[in-house]
């Protein structure tokens, strides 16, 4: 992907053509081998880092004049910090093995028209004192940086870099997610998880995507797509594979006979009907020592309007018993109090959002103070309740 961005972005390619050692990593543009004078009046080398503005696989004009710098604060020939770039000294995580120490600000009146002007300007300011001391010290080292390993995304995730949360998103990378059931909430779970850098997403559902599914799932199928009656997992994979490379559809019903299809997952979201199949899945996940989240929804028409409860139940190796003490239903559909199957898209979406938010808390993306393992949302009172604390 980074190779494509360079080839389709004249300003980035110009940096390489002019001899700058640049690469794209985690949505950042990194300029290596920038010589500078340290406080000890010694020539050292640092890295300039800028959030990369992208339109698909093409770089757009920078949306900030600020850059970050890995290295000591550079000084001028007078032995004092370079005032033209003084901003603030704050650590920023870029990637494993790369964190910047400083942020610099040098803003022209009209801003920077391209990343070339931005990066070359900062490189010239920072390297000028070192070049004055030794004319062979220049940021134009004519060194090619190998492309980063292929991302799970088809295009660069610059949302995380722009927001400064690359280190938090990285905590999700090792995950192999299983999503079991994609009728409503499960489809929205896929929508949210597909926007994270997880290693793989496996999607399980045996059913066809029919017209009623279109009104309680993300996206907007065409009438031609509905006429084809695709499998749910194939329809959804077709959408989200445009963004995430590693979505694997399984158009099967998970039962006690094919639990091996879950081998290798690290986390599971369950959005499936109660019954023996659900009991078998939960038993397998517990036996494997895996974390999982089960979602449920119970809505009824009450005095002419809908009312009900959404549920998100978390199971971890440290806390399992509550799952089997009434928090999750294992009854058949004919006995399940949630079997009316009234679903609306906004509540499916909310149920999914609560579940994905809980997963991210478990993985350290969000702060987790209460460590709750059961959450309900009551629609008529707008009441969100946590319980079953670890």
XYZ file of C-alpha atoms in Angstrom:
390
model
C 0.000 0.000 0.000
C 2.721 2.502 0.880
C 4.381 1.795 -2.480
C 1.105 2.719 -4.203
C 0.777 5.905 -2.164
C 4.272 7.025 -3.189
C 3.701 6.249 -6.854
C 0.396 8.159 -6.932
C 1.520 11.140 -4.858
C 3.971 13.409 -6.715
C 5.029 15.263 -3.563
C 5.940 12.041 -1.733
C 7.702 10.608 -4.744
C 9.632 13.873 -5.083
C 10.955 13.432 -1.542
C 12.370 10.065 -2.552
C 13.668 11.339 -5.867
C 15.511 14.144 -4.064
C 17.262 11.648 -1.828
C 15.247 11.847 1.379
C 14.849 8.528 3.230
C 11.080 8.460 3.716
C 8.520 5.817 4.523
C 4.852 5.524 5.480
C 4.057 3.728 8.703
C 0.784 3.577 10.644
C -0.557 6.578 8.781
C 2.533 8.689 9.459
C 5.103 10.008 7.005
C 8.590 9.447 8.463
C 11.739 11.193 7.204
C 14.834 9.383 8.493
C 18.472 10.391 8.850
C 18.047 14.084 9.607
C 21.401 15.408 10.942
C 21.258 17.923 13.774
C 23.410 19.449 16.506
C 22.688 18.148 19.982
C 23.129 20.153 23.177
C 26.643 18.681 23.502
C 27.470 20.275 20.136
C 27.696 16.809 18.610
C 26.158 15.823 15.282
C 23.385 13.285 15.750
C 20.601 11.923 13.555
C 16.876 12.086 14.162
C 13.578 11.412 12.431
C 10.883 13.844 11.369
C 7.336 12.499 11.597
C 4.142 13.987 10.205
C 0.553 12.780 10.226
C -0.227 11.904 6.620
C -3.286 13.354 4.936
C -4.696 10.816 2.488
C -7.452 10.556 -0.093
C -7.561 6.816 -0.664
C -4.088 5.954 -1.955
C -3.069 9.542 -2.753
C -1.597 12.120 -0.401
C -3.472 15.373 -0.007
C -2.164 18.714 1.290
C -1.076 18.556 4.961
C -3.857 19.530 7.342
C -1.415 20.603 10.063
C 1.865 22.496 9.980
C 3.150 20.667 13.089
C 5.736 17.889 12.870
C 7.157 15.524 15.470
C 10.818 14.699 16.006
C 12.646 11.689 17.394
C 15.900 12.876 18.928
C 17.245 15.488 21.312
C 16.135 19.068 20.892
C 18.287 20.448 18.038
C 20.417 23.511 18.669
C 21.718 26.235 16.378
C 25.276 27.312 15.688
C 25.011 29.679 18.654
C 24.511 26.704 20.996
C 20.904 27.635 21.782
C 17.713 25.711 20.861
C 16.497 26.589 17.377
C 13.766 29.152 18.006
C 12.204 28.878 14.537
C 10.741 25.484 15.418
C 10.168 25.714 19.173
C 6.837 24.197 20.175
C 6.611 21.641 22.968
C 8.298 18.485 24.161
C 5.817 15.629 24.527
C 6.330 11.902 23.858
C 4.225 10.434 21.038
C 4.064 6.738 20.149
C 4.412 6.029 16.430
C 5.148 2.325 16.304
C 7.082 -0.325 18.175
C 10.607 1.024 18.325
C 9.694 4.579 17.330
C 8.408 7.314 19.640
C 8.969 11.016 19.094
C 10.195 13.409 21.784
C 9.216 16.842 20.471
C 6.633 18.685 18.422
C 7.801 21.567 16.223
C 5.873 24.462 14.735
C 6.997 26.505 11.759
C 3.955 27.811 9.928
C 4.131 29.772 6.683
C 1.366 32.307 6.095
C -0.388 30.172 3.496
C 0.401 26.837 5.109
C 2.246 24.041 3.338
C 0.856 23.167 -0.112
C 2.277 19.641 0.005
C 4.120 17.197 2.203
C 7.250 17.852 0.155
C 7.388 21.511 1.142
C 6.552 20.692 4.731
C 9.100 17.943 5.321
C 11.910 19.487 3.295
C 11.475 22.822 5.102
C 11.759 21.285 8.552
C 14.661 19.080 7.445
C 16.522 22.125 6.153
C 15.991 24.134 9.360
C 17.027 21.310 11.672
C 20.014 20.102 9.630
C 21.468 23.531 8.747
C 23.712 23.851 11.879
C 25.082 20.308 11.389
C 25.690 21.011 7.699
C 27.541 24.212 8.597
C 29.821 22.199 10.875
C 30.303 19.389 8.332
C 29.223 20.020 4.742
C 28.765 16.311 4.100
C 25.982 16.058 6.689
C 22.680 16.376 4.818
C 19.213 14.786 5.121
C 19.436 13.763 1.449
C 21.133 10.434 2.079
C 19.677 8.616 -0.957
C 18.663 5.639 1.149
C 15.562 3.621 0.272
C 13.411 2.495 3.191
C 11.747 -0.845 2.601
C 7.950 -0.785 2.636
C 6.279 -1.779 5.873
C 4.677 -5.202 6.031
C 1.298 -5.447 4.348
C -1.501 -3.950 6.410
C -4.806 -5.703 7.059
C -6.393 -2.635 5.459
C -6.555 -1.902 1.755
C -5.700 1.706 2.511
C -3.769 3.431 5.276
C -5.472 3.936 8.629
C -4.634 7.595 9.054
C -7.570 8.119 11.439
C -5.534 6.604 14.285
C -2.455 8.660 13.437
C -4.414 11.901 13.177
C -6.057 11.186 16.527
C -2.783 10.171 18.176
C -4.046 6.728 19.223
C -1.829 4.439 17.128
C -0.433 2.835 20.276
C -3.949 2.006 21.467
C -5.078 0.604 18.121
C -1.947 -1.573 18.081
C -3.278 -3.450 21.108
C -5.999 -4.921 18.906
C -3.677 -6.201 16.160
C -3.085 -9.734 17.529
C -6.795 -10.517 17.716
C -8.521 -13.190 15.635
C -12.190 -12.374 16.103
C -15.110 -14.753 15.700
C -18.569 -13.238 15.107
C -21.266 -15.868 15.431
C -24.576 -14.665 14.040
C -25.000 -11.666 11.730
C -28.752 -11.114 11.633
C -28.802 -7.689 13.274
C -26.438 -6.818 16.104
C -23.813 -9.190 14.734
C -23.723 -7.296 11.432
C -23.096 -4.031 13.269
C -20.398 -5.734 15.336
C -18.696 -6.659 12.057
C -19.035 -3.067 10.862
C -17.169 -1.800 13.928
C -14.554 -4.553 14.202
C -13.710 -4.259 10.487
C -12.474 -0.723 11.210
C -9.855 -2.042 13.647
C -6.478 -3.595 12.742
C -7.312 -7.080 14.041
C -5.438 -9.881 12.331
C -8.518 -11.768 11.133
C -12.314 -11.727 11.396
C -14.291 -14.945 10.992
C -18.019 -14.514 10.374
C -20.470 -17.378 10.934
C -24.115 -17.534 9.829
C -25.981 -20.100 7.707
C -28.897 -17.868 6.684
C -29.703 -15.904 3.566
C -29.749 -12.119 3.481
C -33.412 -11.323 2.879
C -35.391 -8.148 2.536
C -36.188 -7.752 6.242
C -32.460 -7.998 7.036
C -31.836 -4.893 4.947
C -33.813 -2.819 7.450
C -31.893 -3.918 10.529
C -28.326 -4.220 9.212
C -25.697 -1.629 8.263
C -25.448 -0.559 4.667
C -28.071 -0.299 1.945
C -28.399 -3.238 -0.473
C -29.752 -2.631 -3.933
C -32.920 -4.349 -5.069
C -30.782 -6.399 -7.454
C -28.708 -7.679 -4.546
C -31.857 -8.659 -2.673
C -33.187 -10.509 -5.712
C -30.010 -12.616 -5.730
C -30.742 -13.717 -2.121
C -27.085 -13.918 -1.073
C -25.897 -15.590 2.058
C -25.593 -13.122 4.931
C -21.907 -13.746 5.417
C -21.177 -13.386 1.700
C -23.119 -10.132 1.423
C -21.444 -8.613 4.496
C -17.978 -9.872 3.576
C -18.400 -8.332 0.154
C -18.933 -4.945 1.806
C -16.288 -4.992 4.519
C -13.599 -6.751 2.503
C -13.328 -3.507 0.565
C -11.669 -2.139 3.672
C -10.291 -5.076 5.712
C -8.341 -7.771 3.881
C -8.802 -10.660 6.307
C -12.521 -11.326 6.669
C -13.352 -15.004 6.298
C -17.027 -15.978 5.779
C -18.471 -19.284 6.980
C -21.990 -19.890 5.737
C -22.617 -22.605 8.306
C -24.454 -23.052 11.557
C -22.006 -23.616 14.387
C -22.940 -26.809 16.213
C -21.210 -29.365 18.406
C -20.047 -31.069 15.194
C -18.015 -28.192 13.713
C -16.635 -26.303 16.695
C -13.168 -26.820 15.210
C -13.951 -23.895 12.897
C -13.417 -21.690 15.943
C -9.901 -23.009 16.523
C -7.408 -20.173 16.576
C -9.757 -17.341 17.475
C -8.769 -15.142 20.413
C -12.130 -13.487 21.080
C -15.749 -14.208 20.161
C -18.909 -12.151 19.823
C -22.097 -14.193 20.100
C -25.263 -12.843 18.475
C -27.134 -16.088 18.087
C -30.399 -17.644 19.176
C -30.651 -19.561 22.424
C -30.566 -23.320 22.187
C -28.218 -26.326 22.276
C -25.912 -24.822 19.639
C -25.310 -21.777 21.794
C -24.616 -23.968 24.815
C -22.085 -25.953 22.756
C -20.310 -22.787 21.567
C -20.088 -21.324 25.058
C -18.833 -24.612 26.455
C -16.107 -24.711 23.796
C -15.039 -21.121 24.423
C -14.854 -21.720 28.166
C -12.872 -24.924 27.688
C -10.371 -23.040 25.518
C -10.039 -20.288 28.113
C -11.237 -17.602 25.696
C -12.881 -14.253 26.317
C -16.299 -13.763 24.731
C -19.260 -11.405 24.742
C -22.876 -12.478 24.272
C -25.485 -9.922 23.197
C -29.244 -10.075 23.473
C -32.301 -7.933 22.966
C -35.857 -8.193 24.296
C -38.459 -5.782 22.907
C -42.252 -5.772 23.200
C -45.078 -3.487 22.178
C -46.268 -1.831 25.392
C -49.190 0.632 25.358
C -48.692 1.414 21.716
C -44.892 1.808 21.693
C -41.824 -0.364 21.913
C -40.008 -0.955 25.182
C -37.389 -3.411 26.258
C -33.843 -4.186 27.327
C -30.536 -4.624 25.543
C -27.955 -6.913 27.128
C -24.182 -7.308 26.857
C -22.738 -10.169 28.902
C -18.972 -10.643 29.122
C -17.241 -13.897 30.026
C -13.551 -14.030 30.933
C -11.378 -16.761 32.415
C -11.559 -14.874 35.735
C -15.371 -14.705 35.763
C -17.695 -17.293 34.211
C -20.369 -18.309 36.732
C -22.743 -15.406 36.061
C -23.221 -16.642 32.471
C -24.817 -19.834 33.803
C -26.799 -18.133 36.558
C -29.421 -16.496 34.388
C -27.474 -13.817 32.550
C -27.484 -15.750 29.254
C -30.422 -17.820 28.048
C -29.755 -21.349 26.871
C -33.438 -22.236 26.398
C -34.928 -23.101 23.037
C -36.654 -20.326 21.134
C -40.109 -21.457 22.212
C -39.108 -20.954 25.864
C -37.004 -17.841 25.445
C -38.535 -14.616 26.741
C -36.566 -12.779 24.036
C -38.068 -14.862 21.223
C -40.499 -12.233 19.893
C -37.642 -11.195 17.573
C -38.607 -7.543 17.366
C -35.489 -5.762 16.181
C -34.845 -2.249 14.927
C -31.626 -0.997 13.400
C -30.825 1.703 15.946
C -31.029 -0.746 18.854
C -29.081 -3.404 16.963
C -26.436 -0.768 16.377
C -26.442 0.317 20.036
C -26.219 -3.274 21.246
C -23.232 -3.835 18.948
C -21.566 -0.600 20.024
C -21.859 -1.543 23.691
C -20.363 -4.961 22.966
C -17.431 -3.643 20.911
C -16.803 -0.921 23.493
C -16.594 -3.629 26.187
C -14.156 -5.669 24.077
C -11.925 -2.648 23.625
C -11.989 -2.059 27.382
C -10.875 -5.635 27.957
C -7.947 -5.089 25.585
C -6.866 -1.799 27.165
C -8.031 0.513 24.387
C -10.467 2.221 26.757
C -9.994 2.687 30.485
C -11.781 -0.064 32.440
C -12.470 1.056 35.993
C -15.427 -1.107 36.970
C -14.530 -4.276 35.025
C -18.231 -5.053 34.703
C -19.248 -8.361 33.122
C -22.915 -7.615 32.529
C -24.511 -4.458 31.119
C -28.142 -3.700 30.331
C -29.777 -0.743 28.634
C -33.463 -0.136 29.357
C -35.073 1.791 26.528
C -37.973 3.540 28.253
C -35.848 4.948 31.083
C -32.673 5.409 29.026
C -30.972 3.553 31.877
C -27.551 1.955 31.439
C -26.716 -0.432 34.285
C -23.483 -2.287 35.017
C -23.272 -5.341 37.247
C -21.286 -8.549 37.858
C -18.027 -6.835 38.708
C -14.730 -8.668 38.825
